Tab-separated table of C-alpha atoms in Angstrom:
chain	number	residue	atom	x	y	z
A	240	MET	CA	0.000	0.000	0.000
A	241	LYS	CA	1.293	3.460	-0.873
A	242	ILE	CA	2.111	6.312	1.528
A	243	TYR	CA	1.722	9.952	0.491
A	244	GLN	CA	2.904	13.349	1.640
A	245	ILE	CA	0.089	15.907	1.907
A	246	ARG	CA	0.894	19.124	0.084
A	247	CYS	CA	-0.730	22.409	-0.781
A	248	ASP	CA	-2.268	22.571	-4.253
A	249	ASN	CA	-1.026	25.947	-5.498
A	250	ARG	CA	-4.034	26.366	-7.779
A	251	TYR	CA	-6.091	27.206	-4.695
A	252	ARG	CA	-5.933	29.986	-2.125
A	253	VAL	CA	-4.017	29.221	1.080
A	254	PRO	CA	-4.753	30.259	4.672
A	255	LEU	CA	-2.362	32.752	6.246
A	256	LEU	CA	-2.441	33.963	9.827
A	257	VAL	CA	-3.738	37.493	10.238
A	258	ASP	CA	-1.094	38.187	12.911
A	259	SER	CA	1.562	35.478	12.925
A	260	LYS	CA	3.633	37.038	15.740
A	261	ALA	CA	0.698	37.291	18.146
A	262	SER	CA	-0.470	33.766	17.284
A	263	GLU	CA	2.937	32.078	17.476
A	264	SER	CA	2.575	30.855	21.072
A	265	TYR	CA	-0.707	29.038	20.332
A	266	LEU	CA	0.952	26.928	17.631
A	267	GLU	CA	4.010	26.045	19.715
A	268	GLY	CA	4.246	22.281	20.126
A	269	LYS	CA	1.824	21.474	17.311
A	270	GLU	CA	2.216	17.839	16.160
A	271	TRP	CA	4.038	17.107	19.456
A	272	ILE	CA	1.450	17.752	22.171
A	273	SER	CA	-2.262	18.395	22.573
A	274	LEU	CA	-3.106	22.068	22.130
A	275	LEU	CA	-6.797	22.008	23.044
A	276	ASP	CA	-6.445	23.115	26.678
A	277	SER	CA	-4.828	26.441	25.814
A	278	TRP	CA	-6.300	26.931	22.338
A	279	GLN	CA	-7.754	30.241	21.180
A	280	PRO	CA	-9.476	30.354	17.753
A	281	LEU	CA	-6.937	32.000	15.484
A	282	PRO	CA	-7.889	34.344	12.619
A	283	PHE	CA	-6.645	33.447	9.128
A	284	TYR	CA	-7.379	34.813	5.687
A	285	PHE	CA	-7.238	33.189	2.263
A	286	TYR	CA	-4.350	34.393	0.145
A	287	SER	CA	-3.387	34.001	-3.509
A	288	ASP	CA	-0.120	35.201	-4.966
A	289	PRO	CA	-0.752	37.795	-7.707
A	290	LYS	CA	1.190	35.605	-10.180
A	291	ASP	CA	-1.140	32.716	-9.385
A	292	ILE	CA	-4.222	34.901	-9.781
A	293	ARG	CA	-3.105	35.796	-13.317
A	294	LYS	CA	-2.915	32.048	-14.037
A	295	GLY	CA	-6.452	31.575	-12.702
A	296	TRP	CA	-5.135	29.827	-9.596
A	297	ASP	CA	-7.178	31.657	-6.991
A	298	LYS	CA	-10.027	29.227	-6.433
A	299	ARG	CA	-11.571	28.556	-3.048
A	300	ALA	CA	-10.291	25.311	-1.497
A	301	ASP	CA	-12.538	22.634	0.029
A	302	ILE	CA	-9.640	21.443	2.188
A	303	CYS	CA	-6.179	22.987	2.388
A	304	ALA	CA	-2.676	22.502	3.695
A	305	TYR	CA	-0.147	25.198	4.352
A	306	LEU	CA	2.521	26.177	6.858
A	307	GLU	CA	0.436	25.508	9.961
A	308	GLY	CA	-0.942	22.188	8.736
A	309	LEU	CA	-4.140	20.717	7.323
A	310	PHE	CA	-7.288	22.866	7.401
A	311	ILE	CA	-10.813	21.504	6.969
A	312	PRO	CA	-14.153	23.314	7.066
A	313	GLN	CA	-16.079	22.645	10.277
A	314	SER	CA	-19.030	21.545	8.133
A	315	LEU	CA	-16.977	18.692	6.577
A	316	LEU	CA	-15.484	17.222	9.779
A	317	ASP	CA	-17.904	14.271	9.996
A	318	THR	CA	-17.637	13.618	6.247
A	319	ILE	CA	-13.831	13.572	6.142
A	320	PHE	CA	-13.245	11.960	9.546
A	321	PRO	CA	-16.367	9.942	10.468
A	322	ALA	CA	-14.455	7.881	13.080
A	323	LYS	CA	-12.561	10.857	14.606
A	324	PRO	CA	-9.510	8.932	15.833
A	325	PRO	CA	-8.249	10.207	19.220
A	326	GLU	CA	-4.797	10.791	17.691
A	327	LEU	CA	-6.247	13.583	15.554
A	328	GLU	CA	-7.102	16.835	17.279
A	329	PHE	CA	-9.234	19.531	15.640
A	330	SER	CA	-8.828	23.125	16.818
A	331	PRO	CA	-11.218	25.865	15.671
A	332	VAL	CA	-9.899	28.676	13.481
A	333	LEU	CA	-11.585	31.407	11.486
A	334	ILE	CA	-10.670	31.817	7.822
A	335	ASP	CA	-12.180	34.972	6.363
A	336	GLY	CA	-14.734	34.823	9.182
A	337	GLU	CA	-15.820	31.241	8.439
A	338	ASP	CA	-15.497	28.289	10.833
A	339	TRP	CA	-12.660	25.943	9.902
A	340	LEU	CA	-10.583	23.460	11.877
A	341	LEU	CA	-6.816	23.076	12.066
A	342	LEU	CA	-5.697	19.470	12.392
A	343	ASN	CA	-3.105	18.599	15.018
A	344	CYS	CA	-1.848	15.105	14.165
A	345	LEU	CA	-0.586	13.349	17.289
A	346	LYS	CA	-0.246	9.951	15.585
A	347	THR	CA	3.427	9.176	15.128
A	348	THR	CA	5.430	6.097	14.273
A	349	LYS	CA	9.027	5.039	14.523
A	350	ASP	CA	8.333	1.653	12.956
A	351	TYR	CA	9.971	2.182	9.584
A	352	ASP	CA	12.721	0.432	7.644
A	353	PRO	CA	15.875	2.559	8.121
A	354	GLU	CA	17.738	0.658	5.396
A	355	ARG	CA	15.143	1.138	2.650
A	356	SER	CA	13.979	4.615	3.693
A	357	LYS	CA	15.859	7.733	2.624
A	358	PHE	CA	15.979	10.615	5.107
A	359	HIS	CA	17.961	13.775	5.692
A	360	ARG	CA	18.898	14.298	9.340
A	361	ASP	CA	20.245	17.181	11.379
A	362	ASN	CA	23.906	16.965	12.309
A	363	ASP	CA	23.251	17.739	15.976
A	364	ASP	CA	22.976	15.224	18.833
A	365	ARG	CA	19.284	14.522	18.216
A	366	ARG	CA	19.802	13.518	14.556
A	367	GLN	CA	16.230	14.587	13.882
A	368	ILE	CA	14.781	13.866	10.432
A	369	TYR	CA	14.005	17.121	8.651
A	370	MET	CA	13.343	15.880	5.101
A	371	ILE	CA	12.044	12.604	3.709
A	372	ASP	CA	12.731	11.366	0.181
A	373	TYR	CA	11.240	7.893	0.621
A	374	VAL	CA	9.854	5.904	3.552
A	375	VAL	CA	8.940	2.268	4.162
A	376	ILE	CA	6.516	2.032	7.099
A	377	HIS	CA	5.920	-1.241	8.976
A	378	ASP	CA	3.451	0.094	11.583
A	379	PRO	CA	-0.042	-1.283	10.776
A	380	THR	CA	-1.719	1.171	13.200
A	381	VAL	CA	-1.214	4.112	10.818
A	382	GLU	CA	-3.913	2.664	8.564
A	383	SER	CA	-6.690	3.046	11.164
A	384	VAL	CA	-5.881	6.749	11.673
A	385	GLY	CA	-5.078	7.564	8.028
A	386	LEU	CA	-2.632	10.370	8.879
A	387	PHE	CA	0.659	10.334	10.782
A	388	THR	CA	4.113	11.821	11.250
A	389	LEU	CA	7.475	10.202	11.957
A	390	GLU	CA	8.333	10.145	15.654
A	391	ASP	CA	11.983	11.119	15.286
A	392	SER	CA	11.342	13.875	12.740
A	393	ASN	CA	10.621	17.578	13.081
A	394	ARG	CA	7.013	16.566	12.261
A	395	SER	CA	6.662	19.067	9.456
A	396	THR	CA	5.657	16.338	6.978
A	397	LEU	CA	2.137	14.982	7.300
A	398	PHE	CA	1.736	11.529	5.756
A	399	ALA	CA	-1.473	9.944	4.458
A	400	THR	CA	-2.340	6.329	3.784
A	401	GLN	CA	-3.787	5.158	0.476
A	402	THR	CA	-7.167	4.747	2.180
A	403	PHE	CA	-7.221	8.409	3.259
A	404	VAL	CA	-6.155	9.610	-0.208
A	405	ASP	CA	-8.857	7.478	-1.858
A	406	HIS	CA	-11.448	8.881	0.577
A	407	ILE	CA	-10.533	12.503	-0.252
A	408	HIS	CA	-10.658	11.730	-3.991
A	409	GLN	CA	-14.030	9.955	-3.650
A	410	LEU	CA	-15.413	13.031	-1.884
A	411	GLY	CA	-14.123	15.203	-4.742
A	412	LEU	CA	-12.431	17.654	-2.372
A	413	LYS	CA	-10.020	20.152	-3.909
A	414	GLY	CA	-7.178	22.175	-2.427
A	415	ILE	CA	-4.551	19.611	-1.459
A	416	SER	CA	-2.366	17.288	-3.465
A	417	PHE	CA	-0.691	14.028	-2.591
A	418	ARG	CA	2.882	13.115	-3.474
A	419	GLU	CA	3.704	9.421	-3.354
A	420	ILE	CA	6.573	9.124	-0.913
A	421	GLY	CA	6.706	5.496	0.202
A	422	ILE	CA	4.926	2.291	1.059
A	423	LEU	CA	3.183	0.624	3.990
A	424	GLU	CA	4.402	-2.939	4.538
A	425	PRO	CA	2.996	-4.163	7.870
A	426	ARG	CA	5.004	-6.920	9.540
């Protein structure tokens, strides 16, 4: 089964924080710890680069990914995530005054094949993964959640299983793209 990296589809507008400096502390620890206890709904706005607008790439997204993570409209939560796994946390945000949710993925795995995977790691003592070229995952529990990060990474890459990708395509949702980045081979 294939594994994908979730990416922004540049043909669609992306959410940007209205005041990134003031909001910085609320996003600290995202993908590492639960943020719900101290969460304040953050204001975002949809942005399109003027060059993209000239190309006609300024459409409204149904679902989107950008610097802060994966954004879904509040109205689509039950459709996209009917099971609502406990490893996925949904924090309210406002995008252009509309109710959206920012996903905080707390599902991680370290059960991967280090010989067949290709990573780039920091040169410091932690040797944290900061970029992934290819990954072979052995952890069968990622399938039930659909989304995950690598435990010993900086957690900036959100991975999706084939089942999640198929679900998004079946729903016809636009605004994100999926780059094949590896395989799931449960032991």
